[in-house]
PDB file of C-alpha atoms in Angstrom:
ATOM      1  CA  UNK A   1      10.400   1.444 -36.059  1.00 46.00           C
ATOM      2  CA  UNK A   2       8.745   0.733 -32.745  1.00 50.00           C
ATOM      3  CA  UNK A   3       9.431   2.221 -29.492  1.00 55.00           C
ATOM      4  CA  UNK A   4      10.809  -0.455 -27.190  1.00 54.00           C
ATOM      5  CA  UNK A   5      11.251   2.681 -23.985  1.00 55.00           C
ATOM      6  CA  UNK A   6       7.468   2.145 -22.926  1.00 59.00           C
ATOM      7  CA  UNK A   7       8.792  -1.554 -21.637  1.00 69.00           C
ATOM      8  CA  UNK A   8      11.222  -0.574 -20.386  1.00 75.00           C
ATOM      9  CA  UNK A   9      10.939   0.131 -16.535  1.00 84.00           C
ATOM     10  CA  UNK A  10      13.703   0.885 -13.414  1.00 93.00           C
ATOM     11  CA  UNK A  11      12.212  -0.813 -10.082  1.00 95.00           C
ATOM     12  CA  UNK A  12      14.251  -0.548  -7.012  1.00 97.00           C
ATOM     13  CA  UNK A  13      13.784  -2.596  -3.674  1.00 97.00           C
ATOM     14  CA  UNK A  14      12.436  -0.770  -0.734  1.00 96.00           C
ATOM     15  CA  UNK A  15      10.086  -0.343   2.106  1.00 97.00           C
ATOM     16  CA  UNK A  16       6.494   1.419   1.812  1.00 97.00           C
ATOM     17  CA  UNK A  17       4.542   2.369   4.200  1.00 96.00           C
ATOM     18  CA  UNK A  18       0.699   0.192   2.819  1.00 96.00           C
ATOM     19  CA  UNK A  19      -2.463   1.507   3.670  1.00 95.00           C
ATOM     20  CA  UNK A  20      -5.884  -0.670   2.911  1.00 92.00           C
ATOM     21  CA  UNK A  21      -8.977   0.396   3.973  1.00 91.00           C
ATOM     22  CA  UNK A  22     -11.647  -3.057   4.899  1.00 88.00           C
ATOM     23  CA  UNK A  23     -14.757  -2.867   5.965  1.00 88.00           C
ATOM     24  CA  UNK A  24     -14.925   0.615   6.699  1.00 88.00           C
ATOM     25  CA  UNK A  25     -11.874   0.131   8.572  1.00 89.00           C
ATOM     26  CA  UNK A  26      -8.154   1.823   7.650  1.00 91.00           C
ATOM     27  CA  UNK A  27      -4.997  -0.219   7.820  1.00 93.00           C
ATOM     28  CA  UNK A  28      -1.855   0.996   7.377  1.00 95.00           C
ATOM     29  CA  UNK A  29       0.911  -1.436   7.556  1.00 96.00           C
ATOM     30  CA  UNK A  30       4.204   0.074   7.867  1.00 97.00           C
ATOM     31  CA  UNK A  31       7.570  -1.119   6.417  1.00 97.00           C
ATOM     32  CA  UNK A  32       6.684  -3.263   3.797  1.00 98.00           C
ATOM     33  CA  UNK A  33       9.434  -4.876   1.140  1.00 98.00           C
ATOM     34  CA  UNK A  34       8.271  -3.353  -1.868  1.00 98.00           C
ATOM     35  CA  UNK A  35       9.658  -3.468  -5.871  1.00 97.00           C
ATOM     36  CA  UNK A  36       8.983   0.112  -6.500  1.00 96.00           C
ATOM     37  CA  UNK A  37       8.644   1.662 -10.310  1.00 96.00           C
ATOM     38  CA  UNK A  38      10.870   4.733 -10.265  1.00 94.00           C
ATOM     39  CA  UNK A  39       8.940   6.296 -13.375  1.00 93.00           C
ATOM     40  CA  UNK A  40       5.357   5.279 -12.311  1.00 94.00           C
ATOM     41  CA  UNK A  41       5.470   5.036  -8.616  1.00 94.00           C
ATOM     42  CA  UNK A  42       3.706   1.288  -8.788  1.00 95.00           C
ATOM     43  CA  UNK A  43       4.494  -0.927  -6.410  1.00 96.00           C
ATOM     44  CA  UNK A  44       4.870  -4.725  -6.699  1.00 97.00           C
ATOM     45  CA  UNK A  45       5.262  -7.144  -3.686  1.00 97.00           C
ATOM     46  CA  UNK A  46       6.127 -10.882  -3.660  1.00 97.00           C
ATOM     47  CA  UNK A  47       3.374 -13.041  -3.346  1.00 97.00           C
ATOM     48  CA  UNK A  48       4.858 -14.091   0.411  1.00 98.00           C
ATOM     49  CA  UNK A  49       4.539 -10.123   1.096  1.00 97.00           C
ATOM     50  CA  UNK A  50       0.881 -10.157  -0.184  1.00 96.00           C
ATOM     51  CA  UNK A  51      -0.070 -13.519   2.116  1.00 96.00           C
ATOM     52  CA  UNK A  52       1.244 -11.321   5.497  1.00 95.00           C
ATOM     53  CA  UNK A  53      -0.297  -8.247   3.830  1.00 94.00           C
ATOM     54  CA  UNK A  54      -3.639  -9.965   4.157  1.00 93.00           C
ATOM     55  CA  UNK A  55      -3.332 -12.401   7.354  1.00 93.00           C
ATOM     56  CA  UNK A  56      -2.927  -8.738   8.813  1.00 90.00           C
ATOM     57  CA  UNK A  57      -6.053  -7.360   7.689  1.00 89.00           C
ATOM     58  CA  UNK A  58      -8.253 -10.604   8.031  1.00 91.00           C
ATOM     59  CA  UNK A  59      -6.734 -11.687  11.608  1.00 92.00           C
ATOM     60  CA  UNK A  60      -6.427  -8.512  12.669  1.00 89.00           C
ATOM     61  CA  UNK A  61      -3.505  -8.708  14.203  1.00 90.00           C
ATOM     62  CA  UNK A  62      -2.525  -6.398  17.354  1.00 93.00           C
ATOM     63  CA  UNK A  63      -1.078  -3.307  15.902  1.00 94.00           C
ATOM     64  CA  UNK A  64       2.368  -2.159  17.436  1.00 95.00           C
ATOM     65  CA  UNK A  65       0.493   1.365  17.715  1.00 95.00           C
ATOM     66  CA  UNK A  66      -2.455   3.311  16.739  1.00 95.00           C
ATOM     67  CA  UNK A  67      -2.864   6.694  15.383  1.00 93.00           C
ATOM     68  CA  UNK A  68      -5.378   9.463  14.982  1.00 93.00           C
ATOM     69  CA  UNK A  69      -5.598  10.822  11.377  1.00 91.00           C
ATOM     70  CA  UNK A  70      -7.966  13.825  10.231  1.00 92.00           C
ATOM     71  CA  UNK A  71     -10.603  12.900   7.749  1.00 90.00           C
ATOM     72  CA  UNK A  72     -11.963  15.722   5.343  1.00 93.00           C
ATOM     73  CA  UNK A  73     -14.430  15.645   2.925  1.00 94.00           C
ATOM     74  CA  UNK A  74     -13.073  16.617  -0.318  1.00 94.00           C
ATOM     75  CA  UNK A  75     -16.888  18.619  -1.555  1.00 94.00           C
ATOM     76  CA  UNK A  76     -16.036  20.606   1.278  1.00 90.00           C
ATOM     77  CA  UNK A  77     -12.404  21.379   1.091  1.00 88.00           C
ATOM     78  CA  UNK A  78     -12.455  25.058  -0.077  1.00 78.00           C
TER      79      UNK A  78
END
């Protein structure tokens, strides 16, 4: 008898908030349509959401803000 729950899967729609680093650079690109895994927390876009994911990054588009964000070193996090 074989175990059909492992394909099983519950993905709701939502927004994410998408962070890609390029370059040395960090992007985060806020309110992005997302399919979201409920059980696994993996996230799957449309392949439209993906093409404006990227233009972002490589066109480097004018951000509607910037923010400052600490950076730690995790070897040194005691």
């Amino acid at each position: 008898m074989s175990d059909d729950s492992a394909w099983n899967e519950t993905l709701v729609e939502g927004k994410i908030a998408y962070h890609i680093e390029l370059e040395g650079r960090h992007f985060l690109i806020e309110n992005v349509p997302a399919r979201v895994n409920v059980e696994t927390g993996e996230k799957h876009f449309s392949p439209e959401t993906v093409e404006r994911l990227q233009q972002v990054v490589w066109e480097r588009l004018r951000p509607v803000r910037t923010i400052e964000t600490l950076v730690y070193e995790y070897e040194y996090i005691t």
